Amino acid sequence: MLSETLKLKGLNYAFLALLFGLKYLYVNLSLNIKLYYRSEKQTRKLKYINSLQYLRLYEFKITISIESQDHNK
């Protein structure tokens, strides 16, 4: 009788440990996925900002070259 109750308690503790482990794994994985997507979003935003800066730089170069051609006429 005593061994059966100990066995049941042991199974309950094992089940609780399994649930806790699965919950920890789920929280850890979801946190890692959120951090990964957040960093991906930031790199995309940085790439977009860099491309805008390149476009402004080329626009500046084009206006300078057009103005210099106008002065040569």
PDB file of C-alpha atoms in Angstrom:
ATOM      1  CA  MET A   1       0.000   0.000   0.000  1.00  0.00           C
ATOM      2  CA  LEU A   2       2.755   2.399   0.951  1.00  0.00           C
ATOM      3  CA  SER A   3       4.772   1.574  -2.148  1.00  0.00           C
ATOM      4  CA  GLU A   4       1.742   2.263  -4.369  1.00  0.00           C
ATOM      5  CA  THR A   5       1.207   5.714  -2.867  1.00  0.00           C
ATOM      6  CA  LEU A   6       4.912   6.473  -3.212  1.00  0.00           C
ATOM      7  CA  LYS A   7       4.773   5.290  -6.811  1.00  0.00           C
ATOM      8  CA  LEU A   8       1.760   7.535  -7.487  1.00  0.00           C
ATOM      9  CA  LYS A   9       3.480  10.484  -5.825  1.00  0.00           C
ATOM     10  CA  GLY A  10       6.582   9.807  -7.888  1.00  0.00           C
ATOM     11  CA  LEU A  11       4.488   9.680 -11.070  1.00  0.00           C
ATOM     12  CA  ASN A  12       2.768  12.917 -10.105  1.00  0.00           C
ATOM     13  CA  TYR A  13       6.105  14.606  -9.518  1.00  0.00           C
ATOM     14  CA  ALA A  14       7.466  13.225 -12.787  1.00  0.00           C
ATOM     15  CA  PHE A  15       4.378  14.502 -14.614  1.00  0.00           C
ATOM     16  CA  LEU A  16       4.720  17.933 -13.003  1.00  0.00           C
ATOM     17  CA  ALA A  17       8.406  18.024 -13.892  1.00  0.00           C
ATOM     18  CA  LEU A  18       7.541  17.094 -17.479  1.00  0.00           C
ATOM     19  CA  LEU A  19       4.916  19.851 -17.662  1.00  0.00           C
ATOM     20  CA  PHE A  20       7.323  22.362 -16.166  1.00  0.00           C
ATOM     21  CA  GLY A  21      10.030  21.319 -18.636  1.00  0.00           C
ATOM     22  CA  LEU A  22       7.654  21.641 -21.594  1.00  0.00           C
ATOM     23  CA  LYS A  23       6.464  25.040 -20.389  1.00  0.00           C
ATOM     24  CA  TYR A  24      10.066  26.196 -19.953  1.00  0.00           C
ATOM     25  CA  LEU A  25      10.947  24.914 -23.425  1.00  0.00           C
ATOM     26  CA  TYR A  26       7.910  26.660 -24.957  1.00  0.00           C
ATOM     27  CA  VAL A  27       8.660  29.973 -23.230  1.00  0.00           C
ATOM     28  CA  ASN A  28      12.335  29.766 -24.197  1.00  0.00           C
ATOM     29  CA  LEU A  29      11.562  28.941 -27.835  1.00  0.00           C
ATOM     30  CA  SER A  30       8.908  31.637 -28.178  1.00  0.00           C
ATOM     31  CA  LEU A  31      11.254  34.200 -26.632  1.00  0.00           C
ATOM     32  CA  ASN A  32      14.039  33.213 -29.020  1.00  0.00           C
ATOM     33  CA  ILE A  33      11.667  33.408 -31.991  1.00  0.00           C
ATOM     34  CA  LYS A  34      10.446  36.856 -30.912  1.00  0.00           C
ATOM     35  CA  LEU A  35      14.012  38.089 -30.480  1.00  0.00           C
ATOM     36  CA  TYR A  36      14.979  36.660 -33.887  1.00  0.00           C
ATOM     37  CA  TYR A  37      12.076  38.351 -35.658  1.00  0.00           C
ATOM     38  CA  ARG A  38      12.731  41.605 -33.822  1.00  0.00           C
ATOM     39  CA  SER A  39      16.365  41.575 -34.951  1.00  0.00           C
ATOM     40  CA  GLU A  40      15.295  40.689 -38.514  1.00  0.00           C
ATOM     41  CA  LYS A  41      12.873  43.610 -38.469  1.00  0.00           C
ATOM     42  CA  GLN A  42      15.604  45.956 -37.246  1.00  0.00           C
ATOM     43  CA  THR A  43      18.057  44.800 -39.924  1.00  0.00           C
ATOM     44  CA  ARG A  44      15.383  45.288 -42.594  1.00  0.00           C
ATOM     45  CA  LYS A  45      14.712  48.753 -41.217  1.00  0.00           C
ATOM     46  CA  LEU A  46      18.429  49.540 -41.227  1.00  0.00           C
ATOM     47  CA  LYS A  47      18.763  48.272 -44.800  1.00  0.00           C
ATOM     48  CA  TYR A  48      15.827  50.485 -45.799  1.00  0.00           C
ATOM     49  CA  ILE A  49      17.381  53.516 -44.084  1.00  0.00           C
ATOM     50  CA  ASN A  50      20.737  52.803 -45.741  1.00  0.00           C
ATOM     51  CA  SER A  51      19.090  52.510 -49.154  1.00  0.00           C
ATOM     52  CA  LEU A  52      17.334  55.834 -48.593  1.00  0.00           C
ATOM     53  CA  GLN A  53      20.657  57.417 -47.666  1.00  0.00           C
ATOM     54  CA  TYR A  54      22.253  55.988 -50.823  1.00  0.00           C
ATOM     55  CA  LEU A  55      19.381  57.352 -52.905  1.00  0.00           C
ATOM     56  CA  ARG A  56      19.803  60.790 -51.353  1.00  0.00           C
ATOM     57  CA  LEU A  57      23.532  60.624 -51.991  1.00  0.00           C
ATOM     58  CA  TYR A  58      23.003  59.737 -55.666  1.00  0.00           C
ATOM     59  CA  GLU A  59      20.351  62.438 -55.962  1.00  0.00           C
ATOM     60  CA  PHE A  60      22.838  64.928 -54.548  1.00  0.00           C
ATOM     61  CA  LYS A  61      25.519  63.783 -57.014  1.00  0.00           C
ATOM     62  CA  ILE A  62      23.101  64.027 -59.949  1.00  0.00           C
ATOM     63  CA  THR A  63      22.009  67.551 -59.022  1.00  0.00           C
ATOM     64  CA  ILE A  64      25.630  68.619 -58.666  1.00  0.00           C
ATOM     65  CA  SER A  65      26.510  67.157 -62.067  1.00  0.00           C
ATOM     66  CA  ILE A  66      23.475  68.803 -63.725  1.00  0.00           C
ATOM     67  CA  GLU A  67      24.279  72.164 -62.151  1.00  0.00           C
ATOM     68  CA  SER A  68      27.909  71.909 -63.207  1.00  0.00           C
ATOM     69  CA  GLN A  69      26.812  71.124 -66.780  1.00  0.00           C
ATOM     70  CA  ASP A  70      24.530  74.169 -66.733  1.00  0.00           C
ATOM     71  CA  HIS A  71      27.410  76.397 -65.680  1.00  0.00           C
ATOM     72  CA  ASN A  72      29.584  75.115 -68.509  1.00  0.00           C
ATOM     73  CA  LYS A  73      27.105  76.253 -71.174  1.00  0.00           C
TER      74      LYS A  73
END
